[in-house]
Amino acid sequence: MKINGHLMQNKNNNHLQDRKTENGTTFFNDLANIRVLKESEMDIRVPEIPAEIINTLKSRKKHMCVKKDGTNSIPSCNEASVPGMVTQRSCVYGGARVVLMPITDAIHLVHGPLGCASCTWDIRGTRSSGSELYRNGFSTDLQERDIVFGGEKKLLETIIELNQIFEPAAIFVYATCVVGLIGDDLKRVCSEAGKITGSRVIPVQSEGFRSVNKSLGHQLACDALLEHLIGTEPPQNKGNANRKGLEDHQNTDHSLNILGEFNVAGDFWAIKPLLEKIGVSIQAVVTGDSTVEEIAQANLAQLNLVQCQKSSRYLADAMEELYNIPQIRVNFFGVEETSASLRAIAKFFNDPQMMETVEKIIKSGTEGVEESIIPYRQRLSGKKVAVYVGGNKAWSLIRAFEELGMEVLLTGTQNGLPEDYQRIKETVRDGTLVVDDANAMELARLLGKYKPDLLVSGAKEKYLSLKMGIAFCDFNHDRISAFAGFKGFLNFAREVDRAVSSPVWNHSPKIKPPAKPDILTAKSIEKKPRKEVTKIVQGS
């Protein structure tokens, strides 16, 4: 606003609207609005989006579909986000860090500005039974001078110093956007540093801008493992953080790797006893609770179990081609999926004794869970769930919810690939809405339309859900309870019940999304039954 010729701003530095009277005087005209806000400050509302902005998001319609048999019920995905949409995606660098950082006895060095190093695995819930070195964050902390003259010298000095102080089993060096722009030769510096230190120094070409999807970061991380670690001999200096001797990893008749298991909240520790009971030895886990030398010997295994298809399918395919190691997809979330995975392992090894042992374990595990799960199932039966998480959890949790008598009516991912959505299609039931790369307002509208009793997502969607009066569970990397295996299913049921059955929802305000034309089609579907949403979303 203008007062006596001076331009004034409000506390949020936003220009306030001004109006001229007939005599040309400019004055503030929003006092009435301030009074209204004070009167209604206890009301909780979602701001309305102008219709012209809604119309610009019509291109988002192809990123949503409803699963129907006999149709190609897969949304458009792996594309650049619509301009102007506030996407929740991570970058390529973030994708690489997710895969590699659980390697416990390695240093993970970020070559770039200090801000990029803030994404540490310590906040992501993976656990270790040995070294804690991976929980430390390291950065070259590039400054303006380094960007102008190059950061290669600083990187080399940093690697040498870290190796002298910590003597790690390996040093992973991650490239960031700035490094890609100034052209530092990461591979050359890492090669030179490896010769000087006698240790493994592994470059990860994970510049954040390399793709619109962090899934490329998963692939680049797998490339680093394939090229510089798996199947390689120990270097001159193996480091002193290796918690197990090599004699513990000799190849046996029934040995396997678990790919895409990151030991979040100790999930691997729930899977490991089951495999040991049926007579299977674990060569390596990629990468939860793992060491560098364990992964280096992953090529000795007879079978690869692919737990997270999204992050590790590429690695499994490459190892099948390079080392002739077959692969099977597994899922240890829920009684039904855990049982099916154990049977698939026994079937692969074609061992009658193992098959018999598997059936005994399944019977014992099922009986142990069935009675304890009854009160949870009674309270949760008929409740509706919306799942908006990473690619793997978008389908791996579906059966677990169904075992509790709950219905998954919406699922989706932020960084899904076509094969991810194909797996989702194979898992969900007809009528389930599948969404790719939803922004916050779309998600709010979908929650308002479908009215689920529970939203399963990450920390970024937590407060949106809670403010709308919808129970929320974070099943991403921040959780603290293990959900894998038979006992993990009890933890899963307990966490879901705590969220959904809490009495707080009887007293919390229910927030409705803006009653404007729907973001999917620019048509109002507020009064339409759910069956008609299928036709509307598909544009028929």
JSON list of C-alpha atoms in Angstrom, two decimals, residues 48-202:
[
{"chain": "A", "resi": 48, "resn": "GLU", "atom": "CA", "xyz": [-9.47, -21.91, -2.53]},
{"chain": "A", "resi": 49, "resn": "ILE", "atom": "CA", "xyz": [-7.59, -22.10, -5.81]},
{"chain": "A", "resi": 50, "resn": "PRO", "atom": "CA", "xyz": [-8.74, -19.69, -8.52]},
{"chain": "A", "resi": 51, "resn": "ALA", "atom": "CA", "xyz": [-10.46, -21.45, -11.41]},
{"chain": "A", "resi": 52, "resn": "GLU", "atom": "CA", "xyz": [-7.87, -20.21, -13.93]},
{"chain": "A", "resi": 53, "resn": "ILE", "atom": "CA", "xyz": [-5.12, -22.02, -11.99]},
{"chain": "A", "resi": 54, "resn": "ILE", "atom": "CA", "xyz": [-7.15, -25.20, -11.84]},
{"chain": "A", "resi": 55, "resn": "ASN", "atom": "CA", "xyz": [-7.54, -25.09, -15.59]},
{"chain": "A", "resi": 56, "resn": "THR", "atom": "CA", "xyz": [-3.76, -25.08, -16.07]},
{"chain": "A", "resi": 57, "resn": "LEU", "atom": "CA", "xyz": [-3.55, -28.48, -14.35]},
{"chain": "A", "resi": 58, "resn": "LYS", "atom": "CA", "xyz": [-5.68, -30.39, -16.85]},
{"chain": "A", "resi": 59, "resn": "SER", "atom": "CA", "xyz": [-2.53, -32.05, -18.16]},
{"chain": "A", "resi": 60, "resn": "ARG", "atom": "CA", "xyz": [-2.32, -33.88, -14.82]},
{"chain": "A", "resi": 61, "resn": "LYS", "atom": "CA", "xyz": [-5.36, -36.02, -15.70]},
{"chain": "A", "resi": 62, "resn": "LYS", "atom": "CA", "xyz": [-3.29, -38.62, -17.54]},
{"chain": "A", "resi": 63, "resn": "HIS", "atom": "CA", "xyz": [-1.26, -39.21, -14.37]},
{"chain": "A", "resi": 64, "resn": "MET", "atom": "CA", "xyz": [-4.28, -40.77, -12.65]},
{"chain": "A", "resi": 65, "resn": "CYS", "atom": "CA", "xyz": [-6.29, -43.84, -13.53]},
{"chain": "A", "resi": 66, "resn": "VAL", "atom": "CA", "xyz": [-8.63, -46.38, -12.00]},
{"chain": "A", "resi": 67, "resn": "LYS", "atom": "CA", "xyz": [-7.62, -50.04, -12.11]},
{"chain": "A", "resi": 68, "resn": "LYS", "atom": "CA", "xyz": [-9.93, -52.15, -14.27]},
{"chain": "A", "resi": 69, "resn": "ASP", "atom": "CA", "xyz": [-9.41, -55.67, -15.57]},
{"chain": "A", "resi": 70, "resn": "GLY", "atom": "CA", "xyz": [-8.77, -55.91, -19.27]},
{"chain": "A", "resi": 71, "resn": "THR", "atom": "CA", "xyz": [-7.50, -52.34, -19.61]},
{"chain": "A", "resi": 72, "resn": "ASN", "atom": "CA", "xyz": [-4.11, -50.69, -19.48]},
{"chain": "A", "resi": 73, "resn": "SER", "atom": "CA", "xyz": [-4.75, -49.21, -16.03]},
{"chain": "A", "resi": 74, "resn": "ILE", "atom": "CA", "xyz": [-1.35, -47.55, -15.67]},
{"chain": "A", "resi": 75, "resn": "PRO", "atom": "CA", "xyz": [-0.94, -43.78, -15.26]},
{"chain": "A", "resi": 76, "resn": "SER", "atom": "CA", "xyz": [1.59, -41.72, -17.18]},
{"chain": "A", "resi": 77, "resn": "CYS", "atom": "CA", "xyz": [4.79, -41.60, -15.16]},
{"chain": "A", "resi": 78, "resn": "ASN", "atom": "CA", "xyz": [8.53, -40.90, -15.22]},
{"chain": "A", "resi": 79, "resn": "GLU", "atom": "CA", "xyz": [7.91, -37.54, -16.84]},
{"chain": "A", "resi": 80, "resn": "ALA", "atom": "CA", "xyz": [8.85, -34.01, -15.90]},
{"chain": "A", "resi": 81, "resn": "SER", "atom": "CA", "xyz": [6.44, -32.54, -13.37]},
{"chain": "A", "resi": 82, "resn": "VAL", "atom": "CA", "xyz": [3.89, -30.08, -14.71]},
{"chain": "A", "resi": 83, "resn": "PRO", "atom": "CA", "xyz": [5.38, -26.54, -14.57]},
{"chain": "A", "resi": 84, "resn": "GLY", "atom": "CA", "xyz": [4.04, -24.63, -11.59]},
{"chain": "A", "resi": 85, "resn": "MET", "atom": "CA", "xyz": [3.12, -27.78, -9.67]},
{"chain": "A", "resi": 86, "resn": "VAL", "atom": "CA", "xyz": [4.84, -28.17, -6.31]},
{"chain": "A", "resi": 87, "resn": "THR", "atom": "CA", "xyz": [6.09, -31.73, -6.70]},
{"chain": "A", "resi": 88, "resn": "GLN", "atom": "CA", "xyz": [7.23, -33.79, -3.70]},
{"chain": "A", "resi": 89, "resn": "ARG", "atom": "CA", "xyz": [9.91, -35.65, -5.68]},
{"chain": "A", "resi": 90, "resn": "SER", "atom": "CA", "xyz": [13.50, -36.09, -4.62]},
{"chain": "A", "resi": 91, "resn": "CYS", "atom": "CA", "xyz": [16.52, -35.74, -6.92]},
{"chain": "A", "resi": 92, "resn": "VAL", "atom": "CA", "xyz": [18.88, -38.26, -8.54]},
{"chain": "A", "resi": 93, "resn": "TYR", "atom": "CA", "xyz": [21.48, -37.66, -5.84]},
{"chain": "A", "resi": 94, "resn": "GLY", "atom": "CA", "xyz": [18.89, -38.45, -3.17]},
{"chain": "A", "resi": 95, "resn": "GLY", "atom": "CA", "xyz": [18.04, -41.70, -4.94]},
{"chain": "A", "resi": 96, "resn": "ALA", "atom": "CA", "xyz": [21.67, -42.82, -4.96]},
{"chain": "A", "resi": 97, "resn": "ARG", "atom": "CA", "xyz": [22.12, -42.01, -1.27]},
{"chain": "A", "resi": 98, "resn": "VAL", "atom": "CA", "xyz": [19.08, -44.09, -0.30]},
{"chain": "A", "resi": 99, "resn": "VAL", "atom": "CA", "xyz": [20.60, -47.21, -1.86]},
{"chain": "A", "resi": 100, "resn": "LEU", "atom": "CA", "xyz": [24.22, -46.88, -0.71]},
{"chain": "A", "resi": 101, "resn": "MET", "atom": "CA", "xyz": [24.20, -45.17, 2.67]},
{"chain": "A", "resi": 102, "resn": "PRO", "atom": "CA", "xyz": [23.15, -48.21, 4.77]},
{"chain": "A", "resi": 103, "resn": "ILE", "atom": "CA", "xyz": [26.59, -49.77, 4.05]},
{"chain": "A", "resi": 104, "resn": "THR", "atom": "CA", "xyz": [27.75, -49.52, 7.62]},
{"chain": "A", "resi": 105, "resn": "ASP", "atom": "CA", "xyz": [31.57, -49.46, 7.52]},
{"chain": "A", "resi": 106, "resn": "ALA", "atom": "CA", "xyz": [31.94, -46.99, 4.65]},
{"chain": "A", "resi": 107, "resn": "ILE", "atom": "CA", "xyz": [32.35, -43.23, 4.54]},
{"chain": "A", "resi": 108, "resn": "HIS", "atom": "CA", "xyz": [29.77, -41.43, 2.42]},
{"chain": "A", "resi": 109, "resn": "LEU", "atom": "CA", "xyz": [31.34, -38.19, 1.19]},
{"chain": "A", "resi": 110, "resn": "VAL", "atom": "CA", "xyz": [29.22, -35.57, -0.56]},
{"chain": "A", "resi": 111, "resn": "HIS", "atom": "CA", "xyz": [31.20, -33.55, -3.08]},
{"chain": "A", "resi": 112, "resn": "GLY", "atom": "CA", "xyz": [29.27, -30.29, -3.22]},
{"chain": "A", "resi": 113, "resn": "PRO", "atom": "CA", "xyz": [27.84, -27.49, -1.09]},
{"chain": "A", "resi": 114, "resn": "LEU", "atom": "CA", "xyz": [27.19, -28.25, 2.55]},
{"chain": "A", "resi": 115, "resn": "GLY", "atom": "CA", "xyz": [23.42, -28.15, 2.13]},
{"chain": "A", "resi": 116, "resn": "CYS", "atom": "CA", "xyz": [23.39, -31.30, 0.00]},
{"chain": "A", "resi": 117, "resn": "ALA", "atom": "CA", "xyz": [24.95, -33.25, 2.87]},
{"chain": "A", "resi": 118, "resn": "SER", "atom": "CA", "xyz": [21.95, -32.57, 5.12]},
{"chain": "A", "resi": 119, "resn": "CYS", "atom": "CA", "xyz": [20.27, -35.70, 3.72]},
{"chain": "A", "resi": 120, "resn": "THR", "atom": "CA", "xyz": [21.97, -38.15, 6.08]},
{"chain": "A", "resi": 121, "resn": "TRP", "atom": "CA", "xyz": [20.88, -41.72, 6.56]},
{"chain": "A", "resi": 122, "resn": "ASP", "atom": "CA", "xyz": [20.88, -41.23, 10.31]},
{"chain": "A", "resi": 123, "resn": "ILE", "atom": "CA", "xyz": [17.38, -39.77, 10.06]},
{"chain": "A", "resi": 124, "resn": "ARG", "atom": "CA", "xyz": [16.13, -42.62, 7.88]},
{"chain": "A", "resi": 125, "resn": "GLY", "atom": "CA", "xyz": [15.91, -45.34, 10.47]},
{"chain": "A", "resi": 126, "resn": "THR", "atom": "CA", "xyz": [18.25, -48.01, 9.09]},
{"chain": "A", "resi": 127, "resn": "ARG", "atom": "CA", "xyz": [20.02, -49.97, 11.82]},
{"chain": "A", "resi": 128, "resn": "SER", "atom": "CA", "xyz": [23.39, -51.64, 12.17]},
{"chain": "A", "resi": 129, "resn": "SER", "atom": "CA", "xyz": [24.66, -54.57, 14.22]},
{"chain": "A", "resi": 130, "resn": "GLY", "atom": "CA", "xyz": [28.26, -53.47, 13.68]},
{"chain": "A", "resi": 131, "resn": "SER", "atom": "CA", "xyz": [29.94, -50.28, 12.59]},
{"chain": "A", "resi": 132, "resn": "GLU", "atom": "CA", "xyz": [28.21, -46.92, 13.05]},
{"chain": "A", "resi": 133, "resn": "LEU", "atom": "CA", "xyz": [30.52, -45.08, 10.65]},
{"chain": "A", "resi": 134, "resn": "TYR", "atom": "CA", "xyz": [27.76, -44.67, 8.07]},
{"chain": "A", "resi": 135, "resn": "ARG", "atom": "CA", "xyz": [25.82, -42.41, 10.43]},
{"chain": "A", "resi": 136, "resn": "ASN", "atom": "CA", "xyz": [28.42, -39.64, 10.10]},
{"chain": "A", "resi": 137, "resn": "GLY", "atom": "CA", "xyz": [27.94, -36.99, 7.45]},
{"chain": "A", "resi": 138, "resn": "PHE", "atom": "CA", "xyz": [30.89, -35.78, 5.35]},
{"chain": "A", "resi": 139, "resn": "SER", "atom": "CA", "xyz": [31.05, -32.99, 2.78]},
{"chain": "A", "resi": 140, "resn": "THR", "atom": "CA", "xyz": [33.72, -31.14, 0.81]},
{"chain": "A", "resi": 141, "resn": "ASP", "atom": "CA", "xyz": [31.70, -27.96, 1.51]},
{"chain": "A", "resi": 142, "resn": "LEU", "atom": "CA", "xyz": [32.36, -26.28, -1.85]},
{"chain": "A", "resi": 143, "resn": "GLN", "atom": "CA", "xyz": [32.51, -22.47, -1.64]},
{"chain": "A", "resi": 144, "resn": "GLU", "atom": "CA", "xyz": [32.40, -19.79, -4.32]},
{"chain": "A", "resi": 145, "resn": "ARG", "atom": "CA", "xyz": [36.16, -19.97, -4.87]},
{"chain": "A", "resi": 146, "resn": "ASP", "atom": "CA", "xyz": [35.96, -23.74, -5.40]},
{"chain": "A", "resi": 147, "resn": "ILE", "atom": "CA", "xyz": [33.16, -23.32, -7.90]},
{"chain": "A", "resi": 148, "resn": "VAL", "atom": "CA", "xyz": [35.18, -20.78, -9.88]},
{"chain": "A", "resi": 149, "resn": "PHE", "atom": "CA", "xyz": [38.54, -22.60, -9.83]},
{"chain": "A", "resi": 150, "resn": "GLY", "atom": "CA", "xyz": [37.32, -26.20, -9.46]},
{"chain": "A", "resi": 151, "resn": "GLY", "atom": "CA", "xyz": [37.00, -28.50, -6.48]},
{"chain": "A", "resi": 152, "resn": "GLU", "atom": "CA", "xyz": [39.19, -31.46, -7.51]},
{"chain": "A", "resi": 153, "resn": "LYS", "atom": "CA", "xyz": [42.14, -30.53, -5.29]},
{"chain": "A", "resi": 154, "resn": "LYS", "atom": "CA", "xyz": [39.89, -30.03, -2.29]},
{"chain": "A", "resi": 155, "resn": "LEU", "atom": "CA", "xyz": [38.20, -33.37, -2.94]},
{"chain": "A", "resi": 156, "resn": "LEU", "atom": "CA", "xyz": [41.51, -35.25, -3.12]},
{"chain": "A", "resi": 157, "resn": "GLU", "atom": "CA", "xyz": [42.77, -33.70, 0.11]},
{"chain": "A", "resi": 158, "resn": "THR", "atom": "CA", "xyz": [39.48, -34.50, 1.85]},
{"chain": "A", "resi": 159, "resn": "ILE", "atom": "CA", "xyz": [39.57, -38.17, 0.82]},
{"chain": "A", "resi": 160, "resn": "ILE", "atom": "CA", "xyz": [43.16, -38.59, 2.02]},
{"chain": "A", "resi": 161, "resn": "GLU", "atom": "CA", "xyz": [42.39, -36.93, 5.36]},
{"chain": "A", "resi": 162, "resn": "LEU", "atom": "CA", "xyz": [39.24, -39.02, 5.96]},
{"chain": "A", "resi": 163, "resn": "ASN", "atom": "CA", "xyz": [41.09, -42.24, 5.17]},
{"chain": "A", "resi": 164, "resn": "GLN", "atom": "CA", "xyz": [43.84, -41.35, 7.66]},
{"chain": "A", "resi": 165, "resn": "ILE", "atom": "CA", "xyz": [41.38, -40.55, 10.45]},
{"chain": "A", "resi": 166, "resn": "PHE", "atom": "CA", "xyz": [38.78, -43.31, 10.05]},
{"chain": "A", "resi": 167, "resn": "GLU", "atom": "CA", "xyz": [40.45, -46.05, 7.96]},
{"chain": "A", "resi": 168, "resn": "PRO", "atom": "CA", "xyz": [37.10, -46.95, 6.34]},
{"chain": "A", "resi": 169, "resn": "ALA", "atom": "CA", "xyz": [36.49, -50.08, 4.31]},
{"chain": "A", "resi": 170, "resn": "ALA", "atom": "CA", "xyz": [35.49, -47.81, 1.40]},
{"chain": "A", "resi": 171, "resn": "ILE", "atom": "CA", "xyz": [34.76, -44.18, 0.61]},
{"chain": "A", "resi": 172, "resn": "PHE", "atom": "CA", "xyz": [31.77, -43.45, -1.61]},
{"chain": "A", "resi": 173, "resn": "VAL", "atom": "CA", "xyz": [31.99, -40.02, -3.25]},
{"chain": "A", "resi": 174, "resn": "TYR", "atom": "CA", "xyz": [28.68, -38.54, -4.46]},
{"chain": "A", "resi": 175, "resn": "ALA", "atom": "CA", "xyz": [28.55, -35.92, -7.21]},
{"chain": "A", "resi": 176, "resn": "THR", "atom": "CA", "xyz": [25.98, -33.14, -6.79]},
{"chain": "A", "resi": 177, "resn": "CYS", "atom": "CA", "xyz": [24.53, -30.66, -9.27]},
{"chain": "A", "resi": 178, "resn": "VAL", "atom": "CA", "xyz": [27.27, -28.09, -8.70]},
{"chain": "A", "resi": 179, "resn": "VAL", "atom": "CA", "xyz": [29.99, -30.66, -9.44]},
{"chain": "A", "resi": 180, "resn": "GLY", "atom": "CA", "xyz": [28.30, -31.57, -12.70]},
{"chain": "A", "resi": 181, "resn": "LEU", "atom": "CA", "xyz": [28.07, -27.92, -13.72]},
{"chain": "A", "resi": 182, "resn": "ILE", "atom": "CA", "xyz": [31.71, -27.00, -12.99]},
{"chain": "A", "resi": 183, "resn": "GLY", "atom": "CA", "xyz": [33.00, -30.21, -14.56]},
{"chain": "A", "resi": 184, "resn": "ASP", "atom": "CA", "xyz": [35.09, -31.81, -11.80]},
{"chain": "A", "resi": 185, "resn": "ASP", "atom": "CA", "xyz": [36.49, -35.17, -12.99]},
{"chain": "A", "resi": 186, "resn": "LEU", "atom": "CA", "xyz": [35.17, -37.32, -10.15]},
{"chain": "A", "resi": 187, "resn": "LYS", "atom": "CA", "xyz": [36.40, -40.65, -11.53]},
{"chain": "A", "resi": 188, "resn": "ARG", "atom": "CA", "xyz": [39.96, -39.43, -12.07]},
{"chain": "A", "resi": 189, "resn": "VAL", "atom": "CA", "xyz": [40.22, -37.97, -8.56]},
{"chain": "A", "resi": 190, "resn": "CYS", "atom": "CA", "xyz": [38.79, -41.12, -6.96]},
{"chain": "A", "resi": 191, "resn": "SER", "atom": "CA", "xyz": [41.19, -43.29, -8.94]},
{"chain": "A", "resi": 192, "resn": "GLU", "atom": "CA", "xyz": [44.15, -41.18, -7.86]},
{"chain": "A", "resi": 193, "resn": "ALA", "atom": "CA", "xyz": [42.95, -41.17, -4.24]},
{"chain": "A", "resi": 194, "resn": "GLY", "atom": "CA", "xyz": [42.58, -44.95, -4.31]},
{"chain": "A", "resi": 195, "resn": "LYS", "atom": "CA", "xyz": [46.21, -45.36, -5.39]},
{"chain": "A", "resi": 196, "resn": "ILE", "atom": "CA", "xyz": [47.42, -43.01, -2.67]},
{"chain": "A", "resi": 197, "resn": "THR", "atom": "CA", "xyz": [45.36, -44.47, 0.18]},
{"chain": "A", "resi": 198, "resn": "GLY", "atom": "CA", "xyz": [45.27, -48.12, -0.89]},
{"chain": "A", "resi": 199, "resn": "SER", "atom": "CA", "xyz": [41.54, -48.15, -0.15]},
{"chain": "A", "resi": 200, "resn": "ARG", "atom": "CA", "xyz": [38.40, -48.42, -2.22]},
{"chain": "A", "resi": 201, "resn": "VAL", "atom": "CA", "xyz": [37.35, -44.93, -3.32]},
{"chain": "A", "resi": 202, "resn": "ILE", "atom": "CA", "xyz": [34.14, -45.27, -5.32]}
]
